[in-house]
Amino acid sequence: MFDVANLHQRLKSLFAIRRDQPELLIAQARAFAWQVPLMYLVVLANAYALAASHIHVAPLWLNIGLPALLTLACAVRSVGWLKIGGKDVDPEQAARMLSGTLKTSGVLAALFAAWSLSLYPYGDAYQQAHVAFYMAITVIACIFCLMHLRGAAILVTVIVLGAMVAFFASSGQPVFQAMAANMAVVSAVMVVILLAHYREFSDLVQSRVTLTQKAEEARRLSDENDRLANLDSLTDLPNRRRYFAELDARVEAARQTGQGFVAGVIDLDDFKPINDAFGHATGDRLLIEVGRRLRAFEGAPILAARLGGDEFGLIIDAALEPDALRALGRELCASLQATYDLRGVRAQVGASIGFCPFPSGADTSEQLFERADYALYHAKQNGKGAAVVFDERHEAAIRDMAVVEQALKSADLDMEMNVHFQPLVDIVAQRTVALEALARWTSPEIGPIRPDIFIGAAERSGQIVEITRLLVAKALREMRAWPMDVRVSINLSARDIASMENVQRLLDI
């Protein structure tokens, strides 16, 4: 059964301006910006050639007057399209221009067809054949130029070809009747090709849109992944990776501009007892609040990042003198020391800060962080809750430490290390009841080294385990000559009991 409603819907879609596909509208408009003026140029050139062949046989109003009026209408439409040719057209403007072309193409096609057929009665067989040739060649040109707007192309073909076939089929001239039949077949094939080309054009535009959307989605996902990769998920502060990338960028920028800045490291004091007493959830809430306070701090332009645990990094985009830095540090410490209300738990922590300015304190991002961390270590060692700025004294201590570490690595510890005993005396019984074994080191290169210096160096290098074993062995050899009731104590490093292997080797000694 013939479906009239479906046919009507399909015909309607052929002549529709697809406002639901803005990218297609824009692509059609861009193609038409040069195709429509070119089409009018061909139509008018053919029209004036036809008028020239009838110049002496047809009335001037018909031969010259009507083509002049049609030329004016074509010029107006061409100028409209040429104006948008070099611009980025928006979908609404494209829809208006395409809709105008669809409407005017039918009107102009009817006017040109009527004008050309009105010349047929004038002139001889050659001039009549020129009319047929004009209509045939012009409709072919219009089909090609209007291929990106199938509704306009079909409309022009139906009007011009319909008028031509009807007129010449009824002319009684077999040649013209054959020409009309040929043109009907050729035009029908061209319309089929046009529809296939339009589908390919529409699919190509849609595929480009899809690719663009996928590219945009990929870019959005990449940006989101990059954001997440550089963000601490708990505090929403930049993470360690982002902090060091920003530190590298600041160093490069400062080298070019000469503008100084400051790197800082914050460590919370007494955070672990709160975490242990109230649980990790409370500890996490405290860290979140610390991040919020750092973001809200208004004392200076600061980038704050969470480096891990309860340690935070700072980048201060200002060249501050040491006194100003210490004052800023006190303000930051005061802000972080204020009481935290953590869902029914009131807690208080302190904060210690180490600062290192660029370029006076260090000239690379690695040195900046290491020296800010060294300043933080001194802040922790000297009572906590303070800000320390890295300076020349710390620089000298680092150099001395480096010398000690190098000497320690090349030392013959068995020969250079000896044991001193600190007695514990019972003053009532007036006798020694115990002794503490203490390691002492005299380097042949740099002389006697303070225990706190070489033990710290040994802790960092891992040699403390070797020193402890040496100390135990020497102390036990000395004890062989002591009374059996005299005890000895030996200080152990955390490294000495970090593994069962280390413990077992001490027991073996």
Coordinates of C-alpha atoms in Angstrom, one line a residue, residues 43 77 89 123 135 164 175 180-181 197 210 238 244 270 304 331 356-357 359 372 417 434 450 457 497 501-502 506:
V43 CA 23.6 31.6 -15.9
R77 CA 22.2 37.5 -4.2
V89 CA 29.6 32.4 9.6
G123 CA 14.1 33.5 -35.1
M135 CA 18.2 25.6 -21.0
M164 CA 11.7 22.4 -21.1
V175 CA 14.7 16.7 -32.8
A180 CA 14.0 16.9 -24.2
A181 CA 13.9 13.1 -23.6
H197 CA 27.1 13.3 -3.2
T210 CA 32.4 13.5 15.6
P238 CA 48.7 20.8 44.6
F244 CA 58.4 20.5 42.2
D270 CA 52.3 17.0 67.4
A304 CA 50.9 25.9 49.0
E331 CA 52.0 34.6 61.0
C356 CA 65.2 29.2 51.6
P357 CA 65.3 32.3 49.3
P359 CA 68.9 33.2 44.5
A372 CA 64.5 24.8 53.1
M417 CA 86.8 4.5 66.5
A434 CA 77.0 0.5 85.5
R450 CA 81.9 15.7 67.8
A457 CA 76.3 11.7 59.2
I497 CA 66.6 -2.9 65.1
E501 CA 69.0 -9.7 60.4
N502 CA 70.5 -6.7 62.2
L506 CA 74.1 -8.0 67.4

